[in-house]
Amino acid sequence: QTGREQIETTTSIQMMTLTPKSIDMIDGVRIPRDTVYSFGIEEARRVEERLEEWGYTDLHAKSSRMATYNDSSVAIYIQGSLENIPMFTDAGIIGSYFSERDVEEKSNKVVISKFLANKWTDTPDDLIGETLTFEENSYEVIGILDTEADEALALIPITTYQMNLKN
């Protein structure tokens, strides 16, 4: 098979994105909305309830910041999400991932990528139980996202993200 034929026979839609409308089309012109709807935990849970037989739901936000471990600071991406991320990836979790309760309680727990962990130590597992700081808040490392991706990523509960991070 050619590459195109192989893609056509093996590719399927694996993810759907729902994004709030930020513009309206009026007479063929894109007009920015004065108010853009913001999805919250309740809306995500309602979508999850309706679609649970077909897949998983996540609500997330992402930004970049500086993070500190001991006296070493590095640039990272911080992603706030629900507890479902392990369902979206084949990557394993060394340690644990935050729970629905952690999301509800706005806990300061963090799961970091193996790539980020390797910036601070040769043995990523050693960071579990340690404390990272960003945006003047401390976070307990509870897990390592075991992936080969080259991204310095920290995952925290979406509610913690909304409470602690200024965009």
Short mmCIF file of N, CA and C in Angstrom, two decimals:
data_model
loop_
_atom_site.label_atom_id
_atom_site.label_comp_id
_atom_site.label_asym_id
_atom_site.label_seq_id
_atom_site.Cartn_x
_atom_site.Cartn_y
_atom_site.Cartn_z
N GLN A 1 0.83 -1.19 0.00
CA GLN A 1 0.00 0.00 0.00
C GLN A 1 0.87 1.24 0.00
N THR A 2 0.37 2.26 -0.66
CA THR A 2 1.08 3.54 -0.58
C THR A 2 0.79 4.14 0.78
N GLY A 3 1.57 5.12 1.17
CA GLY A 3 1.36 5.77 2.47
C GLY A 3 -0.04 6.33 2.58
N ARG A 4 -0.53 6.95 1.51
CA ARG A 4 -1.87 7.54 1.54
C ARG A 4 -2.95 6.47 1.72
N GLU A 5 -2.82 5.36 0.98
CA GLU A 5 -3.80 4.28 1.12
C GLU A 5 -3.79 3.71 2.53
N GLN A 6 -2.60 3.57 3.10
CA GLN A 6 -2.49 3.04 4.45
C GLN A 6 -3.16 3.98 5.45
N ILE A 7 -2.93 5.29 5.31
CA ILE A 7 -3.55 6.26 6.20
C ILE A 7 -5.07 6.20 6.07
N GLU A 8 -5.56 6.13 4.82
CA GLU A 8 -7.00 6.10 4.59
C GLU A 8 -7.66 4.87 5.21
N THR A 9 -6.95 3.76 5.29
CA THR A 9 -7.56 2.54 5.81
C THR A 9 -7.32 2.33 7.30
N THR A 10 -6.40 3.10 7.90
CA THR A 10 -6.10 2.87 9.31
C THR A 10 -6.41 4.06 10.21
N THR A 11 -6.70 5.22 9.65
CA THR A 11 -6.91 6.41 10.45
C THR A 11 -8.38 6.55 10.83
N SER A 12 -8.62 6.85 12.10
CA SER A 12 -9.97 7.14 12.56
C SER A 12 -9.91 8.34 13.50
N ILE A 13 -11.03 8.98 13.68
CA ILE A 13 -11.07 10.13 14.58
C ILE A 13 -10.96 9.62 16.01
N GLN A 14 -9.98 10.15 16.74
CA GLN A 14 -9.76 9.71 18.11
C GLN A 14 -10.05 10.80 19.13
N MET A 15 -10.27 12.04 18.69
CA MET A 15 -10.48 13.11 19.63
C MET A 15 -11.43 14.14 19.03
N MET A 16 -12.27 14.70 19.85
CA MET A 16 -13.17 15.75 19.44
C MET A 16 -12.93 16.93 20.37
N THR A 17 -12.91 18.13 19.81
CA THR A 17 -12.68 19.32 20.61
C THR A 17 -13.92 20.20 20.58
N LEU A 18 -14.26 20.75 21.71
CA LEU A 18 -15.37 21.67 21.84
C LEU A 18 -14.79 22.98 22.33
N THR A 19 -14.90 24.02 21.51
CA THR A 19 -14.32 25.32 21.83
C THR A 19 -15.41 26.38 21.83
N PRO A 20 -15.44 27.26 22.82
CA PRO A 20 -16.47 28.30 22.84
C PRO A 20 -16.35 29.23 21.63
N LYS A 21 -17.48 29.68 21.13
CA LYS A 21 -17.48 30.62 20.01
C LYS A 21 -16.95 31.98 20.47
N SER A 22 -16.02 32.53 19.72
CA SER A 22 -15.48 33.85 20.07
C SER A 22 -15.82 34.89 19.01
N ILE A 23 -16.43 34.43 17.90
CA ILE A 23 -16.83 35.36 16.83
C ILE A 23 -18.22 34.97 16.32
N ASP A 24 -18.87 35.92 15.68
CA ASP A 24 -20.11 35.67 14.95
C ASP A 24 -19.89 36.11 13.52
N MET A 25 -20.53 35.44 12.58
CA MET A 25 -20.47 35.85 11.18
C MET A 25 -21.71 36.69 10.90
N ILE A 26 -21.51 37.94 10.57
CA ILE A 26 -22.60 38.84 10.25
C ILE A 26 -22.32 39.42 8.86
N ASP A 27 -23.22 39.11 7.93
CA ASP A 27 -23.06 39.55 6.54
C ASP A 27 -21.69 39.17 5.98
N GLY A 28 -21.22 37.97 6.33
CA GLY A 28 -19.95 37.47 5.82
C GLY A 28 -18.72 38.06 6.48
N VAL A 29 -18.92 38.81 7.57
CA VAL A 29 -17.81 39.45 8.27
C VAL A 29 -17.69 38.82 9.66
N ARG A 30 -16.44 38.50 10.04
CA ARG A 30 -16.19 37.92 11.36
C ARG A 30 -16.16 39.04 12.40
N ILE A 31 -17.13 39.01 13.32
CA ILE A 31 -17.25 40.02 14.36
C ILE A 31 -16.94 39.37 15.72
N PRO A 32 -15.92 39.89 16.45
CA PRO A 32 -15.63 39.32 17.77
C PRO A 32 -16.82 39.49 18.72
N ARG A 33 -17.08 38.48 19.51
CA ARG A 33 -18.16 38.56 20.51
C ARG A 33 -17.70 39.39 21.70
N ASP A 34 -18.63 40.12 22.28
CA ASP A 34 -18.33 40.87 23.50
C ASP A 34 -18.10 39.93 24.67
N THR A 35 -18.87 38.84 24.69
CA THR A 35 -18.77 37.86 25.76
C THR A 35 -18.49 36.49 25.17
N VAL A 36 -17.46 35.83 25.66
CA VAL A 36 -17.13 34.48 25.22
C VAL A 36 -17.44 33.53 26.37
N TYR A 37 -18.22 32.50 26.07
CA TYR A 37 -18.60 31.53 27.09
C TYR A 37 -17.36 30.78 27.60
N SER A 38 -17.33 30.52 28.87
CA SER A 38 -16.23 29.77 29.47
C SER A 38 -16.79 28.46 30.05
N PHE A 39 -16.28 27.34 29.59
CA PHE A 39 -16.72 26.05 30.10
C PHE A 39 -16.15 25.83 31.50
N GLY A 40 -16.94 25.21 32.34
CA GLY A 40 -16.51 24.93 33.70
C GLY A 40 -16.59 23.44 34.00
N ILE A 41 -16.27 23.10 35.24
CA ILE A 41 -16.28 21.71 35.68
C ILE A 41 -17.66 21.09 35.50
N GLU A 42 -18.70 21.82 35.88
CA GLU A 42 -20.06 21.28 35.79
C GLU A 42 -20.41 20.91 34.35
N GLU A 43 -20.08 21.78 33.40
CA GLU A 43 -20.37 21.49 32.00
C GLU A 43 -19.57 20.28 31.52
N ALA A 44 -18.32 20.19 31.91
CA ALA A 44 -17.49 19.04 31.53
C ALA A 44 -18.08 17.75 32.09
N ARG A 45 -18.53 17.79 33.33
CA ARG A 45 -19.12 16.59 33.94
C ARG A 45 -20.42 16.19 33.25
N ARG A 46 -21.24 17.17 32.83
CA ARG A 46 -22.48 16.86 32.11
C ARG A 46 -22.17 16.22 30.75
N VAL A 47 -21.19 16.75 30.04
CA VAL A 47 -20.79 16.16 28.76
C VAL A 47 -20.27 14.75 28.99
N GLU A 48 -19.45 14.59 30.01
CA GLU A 48 -18.89 13.28 30.35
C GLU A 48 -20.01 12.26 30.62
N GLU A 49 -21.02 12.68 31.37
CA GLU A 49 -22.14 11.81 31.68
C GLU A 49 -22.86 11.33 30.42
N ARG A 50 -23.06 12.24 29.48
CA ARG A 50 -23.79 11.90 28.26
C ARG A 50 -22.97 11.06 27.29
N LEU A 51 -21.66 11.21 27.33
CA LEU A 51 -20.82 10.55 26.34
C LEU A 51 -19.95 9.42 26.89
N GLU A 52 -20.14 9.06 28.15
CA GLU A 52 -19.23 8.11 28.79
C GLU A 52 -19.13 6.76 28.09
N GLU A 53 -20.19 6.32 27.41
CA GLU A 53 -20.10 5.03 26.73
C GLU A 53 -19.20 5.10 25.49
N TRP A 54 -18.94 6.31 25.00
CA TRP A 54 -18.12 6.46 23.79
C TRP A 54 -16.69 6.89 24.06
N GLY A 55 -16.45 7.55 25.19
CA GLY A 55 -15.10 8.03 25.42
C GLY A 55 -14.98 8.81 26.70
N TYR A 56 -13.89 9.54 26.82
CA TYR A 56 -13.56 10.29 28.02
C TYR A 56 -13.63 11.78 27.73
N THR A 57 -13.84 12.54 28.78
CA THR A 57 -13.95 13.98 28.67
C THR A 57 -12.81 14.63 29.46
N ASP A 58 -12.29 15.71 28.92
CA ASP A 58 -11.32 16.48 29.67
C ASP A 58 -11.63 17.96 29.49
N LEU A 59 -11.27 18.73 30.46
CA LEU A 59 -11.37 20.18 30.43
C LEU A 59 -9.98 20.64 30.81
N HIS A 60 -9.36 21.43 29.94
CA HIS A 60 -8.00 21.83 30.31
C HIS A 60 -7.65 23.23 29.86
N ALA A 61 -6.62 23.73 30.49
CA ALA A 61 -6.03 25.02 30.17
C ALA A 61 -4.53 24.82 30.24
N LYS A 62 -3.79 25.60 29.44
CA LYS A 62 -2.35 25.40 29.40
C LYS A 62 -1.65 26.74 29.26
N SER A 63 -0.55 26.89 29.97
CA SER A 63 0.26 28.10 29.86
C SER A 63 1.71 27.75 30.20
N SER A 64 2.58 28.71 30.06
CA SER A 64 3.99 28.46 30.38
C SER A 64 4.39 29.31 31.59
N ARG A 65 5.31 28.78 32.37
CA ARG A 65 5.78 29.43 33.59
C ARG A 65 7.21 28.95 33.88
N MET A 66 7.77 29.50 34.92
CA MET A 66 9.03 29.01 35.45
C MET A 66 8.70 28.15 36.67
N ALA A 67 9.37 27.01 36.80
CA ALA A 67 9.18 26.13 37.95
C ALA A 67 10.52 25.94 38.65
N THR A 68 10.45 25.77 39.95
CA THR A 68 11.67 25.62 40.75
C THR A 68 11.61 24.34 41.58
N TYR A 69 12.72 23.63 41.54
CA TYR A 69 12.94 22.48 42.43
C TYR A 69 14.29 22.72 43.09
N ASN A 70 14.31 22.72 44.42
CA ASN A 70 15.50 23.12 45.17
C ASN A 70 15.91 24.50 44.69
N ASP A 71 17.08 24.68 44.17
CA ASP A 71 17.51 26.00 43.70
C ASP A 71 17.59 26.09 42.18
N SER A 72 16.99 25.13 41.48
CA SER A 72 17.08 25.08 40.03
C SER A 72 15.73 25.43 39.40
N SER A 73 15.73 26.43 38.52
CA SER A 73 14.50 26.85 37.84
C SER A 73 14.58 26.54 36.35
N VAL A 74 13.46 26.05 35.80
CA VAL A 74 13.38 25.76 34.37
C VAL A 74 12.03 26.25 33.85
N ALA A 75 11.99 26.51 32.55
CA ALA A 75 10.74 26.90 31.88
C ALA A 75 9.91 25.65 31.63
N ILE A 76 8.62 25.72 31.95
CA ILE A 76 7.74 24.56 31.78
C ILE A 76 6.41 24.97 31.18
N TYR A 77 5.67 23.99 30.70
CA TYR A 77 4.26 24.16 30.36
C TYR A 77 3.47 23.56 31.52
N ILE A 78 2.46 24.31 31.98
CA ILE A 78 1.58 23.82 33.03
C ILE A 78 0.22 23.59 32.41
N GLN A 79 -0.31 22.40 32.61
CA GLN A 79 -1.64 22.08 32.10
C GLN A 79 -2.55 21.71 33.25
N GLY A 80 -3.65 22.43 33.35
CA GLY A 80 -4.69 22.08 34.30
C GLY A 80 -5.67 21.17 33.60
N SER A 81 -6.08 20.09 34.25
CA SER A 81 -7.01 19.16 33.61
C SER A 81 -7.82 18.41 34.65
N LEU A 82 -8.78 17.65 34.16
CA LEU A 82 -9.53 16.75 35.02
C LEU A 82 -8.66 15.54 35.30
N GLU A 83 -9.22 14.57 35.99
CA GLU A 83 -8.47 13.37 36.38
C GLU A 83 -8.35 12.34 35.26
N ASN A 84 -8.85 12.63 34.07
CA ASN A 84 -8.95 11.63 33.01
C ASN A 84 -7.76 11.52 32.06
N ILE A 85 -6.76 12.34 32.19
CA ILE A 85 -5.64 12.34 31.24
C ILE A 85 -5.03 10.95 31.02
N PRO A 86 -4.87 10.11 32.06
CA PRO A 86 -4.31 8.78 31.77
C PRO A 86 -5.13 7.97 30.76
N MET A 87 -6.41 8.30 30.59
CA MET A 87 -7.24 7.59 29.62
C MET A 87 -6.96 8.05 28.19
N PHE A 88 -6.30 9.20 28.03
CA PHE A 88 -6.05 9.77 26.72
C PHE A 88 -4.69 9.40 26.15
N THR A 89 -3.89 8.68 26.88
CA THR A 89 -2.52 8.42 26.45
C THR A 89 -2.10 6.99 26.72
N ASP A 90 -1.15 6.53 25.95
CA ASP A 90 -0.57 5.21 26.19
C ASP A 90 0.57 5.29 27.20
N ALA A 91 0.96 6.52 27.54
CA ALA A 91 2.06 6.70 28.48
C ALA A 91 1.66 6.17 29.85
N GLY A 92 2.59 5.58 30.54
CA GLY A 92 2.33 5.10 31.88
C GLY A 92 2.53 6.21 32.90
N ILE A 93 2.06 5.96 34.09
CA ILE A 93 2.26 6.89 35.20
C ILE A 93 3.10 6.16 36.25
N ILE A 94 4.25 6.72 36.57
CA ILE A 94 5.06 6.21 37.66
C ILE A 94 4.59 6.96 38.89
N GLY A 95 4.15 6.24 39.91
CA GLY A 95 3.54 6.90 41.06
C GLY A 95 2.04 6.90 40.84
N SER A 96 1.41 8.06 40.96
CA SER A 96 -0.03 8.14 40.74
C SER A 96 -0.41 9.41 40.01
N TYR A 97 -1.67 9.47 39.61
CA TYR A 97 -2.23 10.66 38.97
C TYR A 97 -3.26 11.23 39.93
N PHE A 98 -3.58 12.50 39.80
CA PHE A 98 -4.55 13.06 40.74
C PHE A 98 -5.95 12.52 40.45
N SER A 99 -6.77 12.55 41.49
CA SER A 99 -8.09 11.93 41.45
C SER A 99 -9.19 12.99 41.28
N GLU A 100 -10.42 12.50 41.11
CA GLU A 100 -11.57 13.40 41.04
C GLU A 100 -11.66 14.22 42.34
N ARG A 101 -11.36 13.59 43.45
CA ARG A 101 -11.38 14.30 44.74
C ARG A 101 -10.33 15.42 44.76
N ASP A 102 -9.13 15.15 44.20
CA ASP A 102 -8.09 16.18 44.12
C ASP A 102 -8.58 17.37 43.30
N VAL A 103 -9.33 17.08 42.22
CA VAL A 103 -9.89 18.15 41.39
C VAL A 103 -10.91 18.94 42.22
N GLU A 104 -11.80 18.25 42.90
CA GLU A 104 -12.83 18.91 43.72
C GLU A 104 -12.21 19.75 44.82
N GLU A 105 -11.15 19.25 45.45
CA GLU A 105 -10.52 19.93 46.59
C GLU A 105 -9.46 20.95 46.19
N LYS A 106 -9.22 21.10 44.87
CA LYS A 106 -8.22 22.07 44.38
C LYS A 106 -6.85 21.80 45.01
N SER A 107 -6.47 20.54 45.03
CA SER A 107 -5.23 20.15 45.71
C SER A 107 -4.00 20.61 44.93
N ASN A 108 -2.93 20.86 45.65
CA ASN A 108 -1.66 21.26 45.04
C ASN A 108 -0.80 20.03 44.79
N LYS A 109 -1.30 19.15 43.93
CA LYS A 109 -0.56 17.97 43.51
C LYS A 109 -0.19 18.15 42.05
N VAL A 110 0.94 17.57 41.67
CA VAL A 110 1.42 17.72 40.29
C VAL A 110 1.98 16.40 39.79
N VAL A 111 1.73 16.13 38.51
CA VAL A 111 2.34 15.02 37.78
C VAL A 111 3.21 15.67 36.72
N ILE A 112 4.46 15.27 36.65
CA ILE A 112 5.37 15.91 35.69
C ILE A 112 5.84 14.91 34.64
N SER A 113 6.19 15.44 33.49
CA SER A 113 6.69 14.58 32.42
C SER A 113 8.08 14.07 32.78
N LYS A 114 8.42 12.92 32.24
CA LYS A 114 9.74 12.34 32.45
C LYS A 114 10.82 13.30 31.93
N PHE A 115 10.53 13.97 30.82
CA PHE A 115 11.46 14.94 30.25
C PHE A 115 11.78 16.05 31.26
N LEU A 116 10.74 16.57 31.91
CA LEU A 116 10.95 17.61 32.93
C LEU A 116 11.71 17.04 34.12
N ALA A 117 11.32 15.88 34.59
CA ALA A 117 12.00 15.26 35.74
C ALA A 117 13.50 15.10 35.45
N ASN A 118 13.82 14.71 34.22
CA ASN A 118 15.22 14.51 33.85
C ASN A 118 16.03 15.80 33.83
N LYS A 119 15.37 16.94 33.80
CA LYS A 119 16.09 18.22 33.88
C LYS A 119 16.65 18.43 35.30
N TRP A 120 16.02 17.78 36.29
CA TRP A 120 16.43 17.96 37.67
C TRP A 120 17.17 16.77 38.26
N THR A 121 16.98 15.58 37.70
CA THR A 121 17.61 14.39 38.29
C THR A 121 17.79 13.30 37.23
N ASP A 122 18.75 12.42 37.46
CA ASP A 122 18.96 11.28 36.56
C ASP A 122 17.99 10.15 36.86
N THR A 123 17.37 10.18 38.03
CA THR A 123 16.40 9.14 38.41
C THR A 123 15.06 9.82 38.71
N PRO A 124 14.21 9.97 37.70
CA PRO A 124 12.95 10.69 37.84
C PRO A 124 12.09 10.24 39.02
N ASP A 125 12.08 8.95 39.32
CA ASP A 125 11.27 8.44 40.44
C ASP A 125 11.60 9.13 41.75
N ASP A 126 12.84 9.62 41.88
CA ASP A 126 13.26 10.27 43.13
C ASP A 126 12.47 11.56 43.40
N LEU A 127 11.84 12.12 42.38
CA LEU A 127 11.10 13.36 42.58
C LEU A 127 9.72 13.14 43.20
N ILE A 128 9.22 11.90 43.18
CA ILE A 128 7.92 11.62 43.78
C ILE A 128 8.00 11.90 45.28
N GLY A 129 7.07 12.71 45.75
CA GLY A 129 7.07 13.14 47.15
C GLY A 129 7.79 14.45 47.38
N GLU A 130 8.54 14.90 46.38
CA GLU A 130 9.26 16.17 46.50
C GLU A 130 8.33 17.34 46.18
N THR A 131 8.82 18.56 46.37
CA THR A 131 8.01 19.77 46.16
C THR A 131 8.58 20.62 45.04
N LEU A 132 7.69 21.02 44.11
CA LEU A 132 8.02 21.99 43.05
C LEU A 132 7.29 23.28 43.37
N THR A 133 7.84 24.39 42.91
CA THR A 133 7.20 25.68 43.12
C THR A 133 7.05 26.39 41.79
N PHE A 134 5.85 26.93 41.55
CA PHE A 134 5.63 27.86 40.45
C PHE A 134 4.49 28.78 40.83
N GLU A 135 4.59 30.03 40.35
CA GLU A 135 3.61 31.06 40.70
C GLU A 135 3.45 31.19 42.22
N GLU A 136 4.56 31.08 42.94
CA GLU A 136 4.60 31.25 44.39
C GLU A 136 3.77 30.22 45.16
N ASN A 137 3.44 29.10 44.53
CA ASN A 137 2.71 28.01 45.19
C ASN A 137 3.55 26.75 45.13
N SER A 138 3.45 25.95 46.18
CA SER A 138 4.17 24.68 46.26
C SER A 138 3.25 23.53 45.87
N TYR A 139 3.81 22.56 45.14
CA TYR A 139 3.05 21.41 44.64
C TYR A 139 3.81 20.13 44.97
N GLU A 140 3.10 19.15 45.49
CA GLU A 140 3.70 17.85 45.77
C GLU A 140 3.71 17.01 44.49
N VAL A 141 4.88 16.51 44.11
CA VAL A 141 4.99 15.62 42.95
C VAL A 141 4.44 14.26 43.36
N ILE A 142 3.35 13.83 42.69
CA ILE A 142 2.77 12.52 43.02
C ILE A 142 3.00 11.50 41.91
N GLY A 143 3.44 11.98 40.73
CA GLY A 143 3.66 11.04 39.64
C GLY A 143 4.52 11.60 38.53
N ILE A 144 5.01 10.67 37.72
CA ILE A 144 5.83 11.00 36.54
C ILE A 144 5.11 10.41 35.33
N LEU A 145 4.83 11.25 34.34
CA LEU A 145 4.24 10.80 33.09
C LEU A 145 5.35 10.15 32.27
N ASP A 146 5.31 8.85 32.14
CA ASP A 146 6.37 8.07 31.50
C ASP A 146 6.18 8.05 29.99
N THR A 147 6.66 9.10 29.35
CA THR A 147 6.55 9.25 27.91
C THR A 147 7.89 9.72 27.36
N GLU A 148 8.11 9.45 26.10
CA GLU A 148 9.36 9.87 25.46
C GLU A 148 9.24 11.27 24.85
N ALA A 149 8.09 11.91 24.99
CA ALA A 149 7.89 13.25 24.43
C ALA A 149 8.87 14.24 25.06
N ASP A 150 9.38 15.13 24.24
CA ASP A 150 10.33 16.15 24.70
C ASP A 150 9.59 17.42 25.10
N GLU A 151 8.82 17.33 26.17
CA GLU A 151 8.07 18.50 26.65
C GLU A 151 8.20 18.58 28.16
N ALA A 152 8.61 19.74 28.62
CA ALA A 152 8.71 19.98 30.06
C ALA A 152 7.31 20.34 30.54
N LEU A 153 6.56 19.34 30.97
CA LEU A 153 5.13 19.48 31.27
C LEU A 153 4.83 19.15 32.72
N ALA A 154 4.00 20.00 33.35
CA ALA A 154 3.48 19.75 34.69
C ALA A 154 1.96 19.75 34.60
N LEU A 155 1.33 18.68 35.09
CA LEU A 155 -0.13 18.55 35.07
C LEU A 155 -0.67 18.73 36.48
N ILE A 156 -1.65 19.64 36.62
CA ILE A 156 -2.27 19.89 37.92
C ILE A 156 -3.79 19.86 37.73
N PRO A 157 -4.55 19.68 38.82
CA PRO A 157 -6.01 19.72 38.69
C PRO A 157 -6.47 21.06 38.09
N ILE A 158 -7.45 21.01 37.20
CA ILE A 158 -7.95 22.22 36.54
C ILE A 158 -8.42 23.26 37.55
N THR A 159 -9.01 22.81 38.64
CA THR A 159 -9.49 23.75 39.67
C THR A 159 -8.33 24.46 40.36
N THR A 160 -7.25 23.76 40.56
CA THR A 160 -6.04 24.35 41.15
C THR A 160 -5.46 25.37 40.18
N TYR A 161 -5.44 25.01 38.90
CA TYR A 161 -4.96 25.91 37.85
C TYR A 161 -5.76 27.20 37.87
N GLN A 162 -7.09 27.08 37.88
CA GLN A 162 -7.96 28.25 37.87
C GLN A 162 -7.77 29.12 39.10
N MET A 163 -7.49 28.50 40.24
CA MET A 163 -7.33 29.22 41.48
C MET A 163 -5.94 29.88 41.60
N ASN A 164 -4.89 29.19 41.18
CA ASN A 164 -3.53 29.63 41.45
C ASN A 164 -2.81 30.37 40.32
N LEU A 165 -3.21 30.15 39.10
CA LEU A 165 -2.44 30.69 37.99
C LEU A 165 -3.12 31.90 37.39
N LYS A 166 -2.34 32.93 37.19
CA LYS A 166 -2.84 34.16 36.56
C LYS A 166 -2.41 34.10 35.10
N ASN A 167 -3.36 34.25 34.19
CA ASN A 167 -2.99 34.18 32.75
C ASN A 167 -2.51 35.49 32.24
#
